[in-house]
């Protein structure tokens, strides 16, 4: 076997090892995504059940819920800095990271799609 063949075999072995490592990472990621999906489904059902209980016991309406969500969203609106790109969770007039002033109507990232 030539030196070239030995080197090629080493490269093939290294590539196969990396492929196995990547396959494990993909599998772990898929499992994590599935766990998160199930958690979101459970949380969604719990929220629906709590909302149903609130409606029947307190007389709140769908409009009340939407207004509460909007108030929370406005309090937690995130701003993207045009200069450094970082997200800021407060309504300060300037970026906390680089000091760039935010425009009057800063772009916000919605927490809820209502």
Short mmCIF file of C-alpha atoms in Angstrom, two decimals:
data_model
loop_
_atom_site.label_atom_id
_atom_site.label_comp_id
_atom_site.label_asym_id
_atom_site.label_seq_id
_atom_site.Cartn_x
_atom_site.Cartn_y
_atom_site.Cartn_z
CA UNK A 1 0.00 0.00 0.00
CA UNK A 2 1.37 3.38 -0.98
CA UNK A 3 1.72 6.43 1.19
CA UNK A 4 -1.06 8.05 -0.84
CA UNK A 5 -3.41 5.12 -0.09
CA UNK A 6 -2.63 5.31 3.62
CA UNK A 7 -3.35 9.04 3.66
CA UNK A 8 -6.61 8.54 1.76
CA UNK A 9 -7.70 5.83 4.20
CA UNK A 10 -6.99 8.19 7.09
CA UNK A 11 -9.10 10.89 5.45
CA UNK A 12 -11.93 8.43 4.79
CA UNK A 13 -11.81 7.22 8.40
CA UNK A 14 -11.84 10.78 9.69
CA UNK A 15 -14.79 11.66 7.43
CA UNK A 16 -16.72 8.58 8.59
CA UNK A 17 -16.12 9.47 12.24
CA UNK A 18 -17.29 13.03 11.60
CA UNK A 19 -20.34 11.70 9.77
CA UNK A 20 -21.28 9.51 12.76
CA UNK A 21 -20.81 12.46 15.13
CA UNK A 22 -23.00 14.64 12.94
CA UNK A 23 -25.67 11.93 12.69
CA UNK A 24 -25.76 11.72 16.51
CA UNK A 25 -26.09 15.49 16.77
CA UNK A 26 -28.95 15.49 14.25
CA UNK A 27 -30.71 12.69 16.14
CA UNK A 28 -30.33 14.52 19.46
CA UNK A 29 -31.64 17.72 17.88
CA UNK A 30 -34.65 15.92 16.44
CA UNK A 31 -35.40 14.41 19.85
CA UNK A 32 -35.11 17.84 21.50
CA UNK A 33 -37.44 19.36 18.91
CA UNK A 34 -40.00 16.62 19.53
CA UNK A 35 -39.80 17.19 23.30
CA UNK A 36 -40.29 20.92 22.77
CA UNK A 37 -43.23 20.28 20.44
CA UNK A 38 -44.89 18.10 23.05
CA UNK A 39 -44.24 20.69 25.77
CA UNK A 40 -45.80 23.42 23.63
CA UNK A 41 -48.85 21.25 23.00
CA UNK A 42 -49.25 20.61 26.74
CA UNK A 43 -48.85 24.30 27.55
CA UNK A 44 -51.35 25.21 24.86
CA UNK A 45 -53.91 22.79 26.30
CA UNK A 46 -53.27 24.11 29.82
CA UNK A 47 -53.76 27.71 28.62
CA UNK A 48 -56.98 26.76 26.85
CA UNK A 49 -58.27 25.02 29.99
CA UNK A 50 -57.35 27.98 32.21
CA UNK A 51 -59.00 30.41 29.82
CA UNK A 52 -62.15 28.30 29.76
CA UNK A 53 -62.21 28.27 33.58
CA UNK A 54 -61.68 32.02 33.73
CA UNK A 55 -64.46 32.66 31.25
CA UNK A 56 -66.96 30.54 33.16
CA UNK A 57 -66.03 31.77 36.64
CA UNK A 58 -65.29 35.46 36.00
CA UNK A 59 -67.32 36.36 32.93
CA UNK A 60 -64.30 37.63 31.02
CA UNK A 61 -64.69 37.89 27.26
CA UNK A 62 -62.45 37.17 24.30
CA UNK A 63 -62.01 40.94 23.95
CA UNK A 64 -60.69 41.12 27.53
CA UNK A 65 -58.13 38.44 26.76
CA UNK A 66 -56.97 40.17 23.57
CA UNK A 67 -56.62 43.50 25.39
CA UNK A 68 -54.57 41.85 28.16
CA UNK A 69 -52.33 40.17 25.58
CA UNK A 70 -51.83 43.47 23.78
CA UNK A 71 -50.92 45.25 27.04
CA UNK A 72 -48.37 42.58 27.89
CA UNK A 73 -46.97 42.68 24.37
CA UNK A 74 -46.55 46.45 24.53
CA UNK A 75 -44.75 46.21 27.88
CA UNK A 76 -42.42 43.51 26.56
CA UNK A 77 -41.86 44.86 23.05
CA UNK A 78 -38.31 44.29 21.87
CA UNK A 79 -36.38 46.74 19.74
CA UNK A 80 -33.67 45.90 17.24
CA UNK A 81 -30.74 48.30 17.11
CA UNK A 82 -30.04 49.45 13.55
CA UNK A 83 -26.31 49.81 14.29
CA UNK A 84 -25.30 46.75 16.33
CA UNK A 85 -28.34 44.54 15.60
CA UNK A 86 -28.84 43.52 19.20
CA UNK A 87 -32.30 43.13 20.68
CA UNK A 88 -33.27 45.29 23.61
CA UNK A 89 -36.22 44.34 25.83
CA UNK A 90 -36.84 47.80 27.28
CA UNK A 91 -38.30 51.00 25.88
CA UNK A 92 -35.20 53.12 26.42
CA UNK A 93 -34.54 55.85 23.86
CA UNK A 94 -31.03 54.52 23.14
CA UNK A 95 -29.51 51.09 22.59
CA UNK A 96 -28.14 49.71 25.86
CA UNK A 97 -25.20 48.13 24.02
CA UNK A 98 -23.89 50.81 21.66
CA UNK A 99 -25.87 53.95 22.58
CA UNK A 100 -27.45 54.47 19.17
CA UNK A 101 -30.74 56.38 19.48
CA UNK A 102 -33.87 54.50 18.47
CA UNK A 103 -36.26 56.20 16.04
CA UNK A 104 -39.59 57.48 17.39
CA UNK A 105 -41.44 54.45 16.00
CA UNK A 106 -38.94 51.67 16.66
CA UNK A 107 -39.46 48.30 15.01
CA UNK A 108 -40.89 45.87 17.53
CA UNK A 109 -40.82 42.12 17.63
CA UNK A 110 -44.23 40.69 18.43
CA UNK A 111 -44.47 38.18 21.27
CA UNK A 112 -48.04 37.19 20.35
CA UNK A 113 -49.67 36.84 16.98
CA UNK A 114 -53.24 37.82 17.76
#
